[in-house]
Structure formats: structure tokens, C-alpha cells
Amino acid sequence: MDEWRKVFDEVVKMFGGWPSLGPHDPSMRIEKLYATMVSKFKVDSLFKATVQPDDKNSERHVLLLDQPALNLFARDFYIAADNDERLAYMTLIRDVLVLLKADAQTATRDAAEIIEFETALANTSLIPCDYAFLQEEIVHSLT
């Protein structure tokens, strides 16, 4: 087995496995997955969490939770069900899974589920102009 594949399989195992590629741990908690993604790989794809100075009081710091960046970059690519970008992205996901030795039928199903999940994220995210306008309203102070 190639060295890159050994490393890849170790990382996938660290995340509890990947159903498309073989055994997985269905009890893996989302909190652990997110913590591993951020601490080991500096990836925060479900939401962004940062600590920064408070805009209203620079002597304090705030924890900022923000919406994720979308893999297709623009929300519109997810909302419009039939477009070239969305189809190309789903094909890419499927092809990568097949290259990683996933069954083609499983890869096709899983690629569709990934697109469905990301579309749900896109549907819950604010578009940039709404976000800037509503930013003051969506800030919640917790002490």
C-alpha cells in the first residue's frame, strides 16, 4: 500500500471512519469531529469560531461564531437545483470516492447526500448583503 494511502486511512480512522470507504463508528459525536478538524487540521467547515476584540469595548474579547464558507463559494450554486457548477461538484465528489476505492453506486449516493447536506447549510446561511445589514441584530451577548 502506498504511504499516502496509509496516512489517509489513519486520518479517516481518526474521524471515526467514512461510510463510503468501509467500516465507521456511527457513535462518533459531532463535537469530537469538529474539535479534531480544528485542532489537527485547522479546518472549521461547519462554522467559524474565533476570539477577537469586542467592537463595542476593545478591553474585552468576544467569541465569534459565524456561518461556514460554502464549498461552491456562492449560495446560488446550491439553491438552483440544476446548474453546471453543482453537477460538476457532485461529479467530483463521486469520482474522488471511486478513486479511493468506494463502490460506484455507493459513491453516487453519498455524493448526492453530501450535496443535500451542503444545500441545507446554504439555505440556512445569510447572503452577504443580509449579513452586513443584520449583523447588529444577530449579535448576542452572553456572560
XYZ file of C-alpha atoms in Angstrom:
143
model
C 0.000 0.000 0.000
C 1.273 3.461 -0.838
C 2.471 5.646 2.023
C -0.073 8.399 1.245
C -2.892 5.869 1.489
C -1.701 4.661 4.900
C -1.688 8.246 6.174
C -5.082 8.915 4.577
C -6.588 5.789 6.170
C -5.175 6.785 9.577
C -6.753 10.233 9.310
C -10.096 8.776 8.226
C -9.939 6.371 11.176
C -9.237 9.333 13.495
C -12.573 10.762 12.348
C -14.395 7.520 13.077
C -14.215 6.158 9.535
C -16.007 7.104 6.352
C -19.082 5.046 5.460
C -18.351 5.334 1.729
C -14.977 3.663 2.195
C -15.656 0.981 4.765
C -16.282 0.490 8.464
C -17.162 3.539 10.519
C -18.151 4.402 14.064
C -21.739 5.709 13.973
C -21.433 6.820 17.610
C -18.757 9.415 16.746
C -20.017 12.729 18.140
C -20.073 15.894 16.042
C -18.258 17.794 18.805
C -15.299 15.406 18.620
C -15.242 15.557 14.821
C -15.229 19.354 14.882
C -12.567 19.516 17.602
C -10.309 17.175 15.611
C -10.821 19.132 12.389
C -9.881 22.412 14.054
C -7.097 21.240 16.369
C -5.255 18.922 13.993
C -6.056 20.346 10.555
C -7.065 23.989 11.184
C -10.319 23.405 9.266
C -13.565 24.903 10.521
C -16.061 23.985 7.844
C -19.233 23.615 9.918
C -18.947 27.082 11.434
C -16.184 29.527 12.228
C -15.222 30.139 15.825
C -12.728 32.887 16.633
C -11.775 35.057 19.577
C -11.360 38.734 18.792
C -11.584 42.160 20.447
C -15.130 43.328 21.155
C -16.224 46.023 18.673
C -18.018 47.905 21.454
C -15.349 47.592 24.136
C -11.773 46.933 22.994
C -10.725 45.956 26.532
C -12.870 42.824 26.236
C -12.691 39.877 23.882
C -15.589 38.004 22.355
C -16.121 34.535 20.971
C -17.433 34.992 17.450
C -19.429 32.148 15.911
C -20.002 32.662 12.215
C -21.530 30.792 9.314
C -19.289 28.484 7.282
C -17.767 29.199 3.922
C -19.548 27.150 1.291
C -17.524 24.768 -0.864
C -19.183 26.107 -4.010
C -18.489 29.642 -2.702
C -21.814 31.127 -3.799
C -25.097 30.216 -2.140
C -26.840 30.473 -5.521
C -24.934 27.438 -6.830
C -26.710 25.311 -4.211
C -30.150 26.894 -4.442
C -30.514 26.478 -8.215
C -31.015 22.710 -8.357
C -29.799 22.164 -11.914
C -26.663 24.097 -12.739
C -23.290 23.164 -14.182
C -21.278 24.064 -11.061
C -23.401 21.926 -8.751
C -23.340 18.973 -11.168
C -19.564 19.281 -11.655
C -19.046 19.404 -7.869
C -21.205 16.320 -7.299
C -19.309 14.507 -10.075
C -16.000 15.475 -8.472
C -17.100 14.091 -5.099
C -18.261 10.832 -6.689
C -15.096 10.460 -8.770
C -12.816 11.073 -5.780
C -14.710 8.453 -3.763
C -14.364 5.953 -6.613
C -10.624 6.710 -6.877
C -10.425 5.958 -3.154
C -11.959 2.526 -3.923
C -15.564 3.229 -2.928
C -18.234 1.245 -4.750
C -19.541 3.390 -7.662
C -23.195 3.094 -6.607
C -22.347 3.977 -3.004
C -20.190 6.891 -4.180
C -23.035 8.262 -6.316
C -25.499 8.024 -3.413
C -23.052 9.566 -0.937
C -22.150 12.420 -3.300
C -25.856 13.253 -3.593
C -26.200 13.174 0.217
C -23.194 15.482 0.620
C -24.730 17.951 -1.847
C -28.049 17.704 0.001
C -26.337 18.470 3.333
C -24.353 21.393 1.912
C -27.532 22.720 0.277
C -29.245 22.669 3.675
C -26.295 24.648 5.084
C -26.555 27.105 2.195
C -30.287 27.511 2.818
C -29.679 28.404 6.464
C -26.833 30.828 5.769
C -27.278 34.525 5.273
C -26.313 36.081 1.994
C -23.536 38.680 2.431
C -25.713 41.776 1.960
C -28.287 40.486 4.512
C -25.491 39.538 6.908
C -23.969 43.023 6.909
C -27.384 44.607 7.380
C -28.459 42.266 10.201
C -25.125 41.924 11.989
C -26.134 44.170 14.883
C -29.379 42.251 15.345
C -27.800 38.782 15.389
C -25.072 39.547 17.944
C -25.947 38.025 21.310
C -24.060 38.897 24.451
C -23.636 36.003 26.870
C -21.962 36.407 30.245
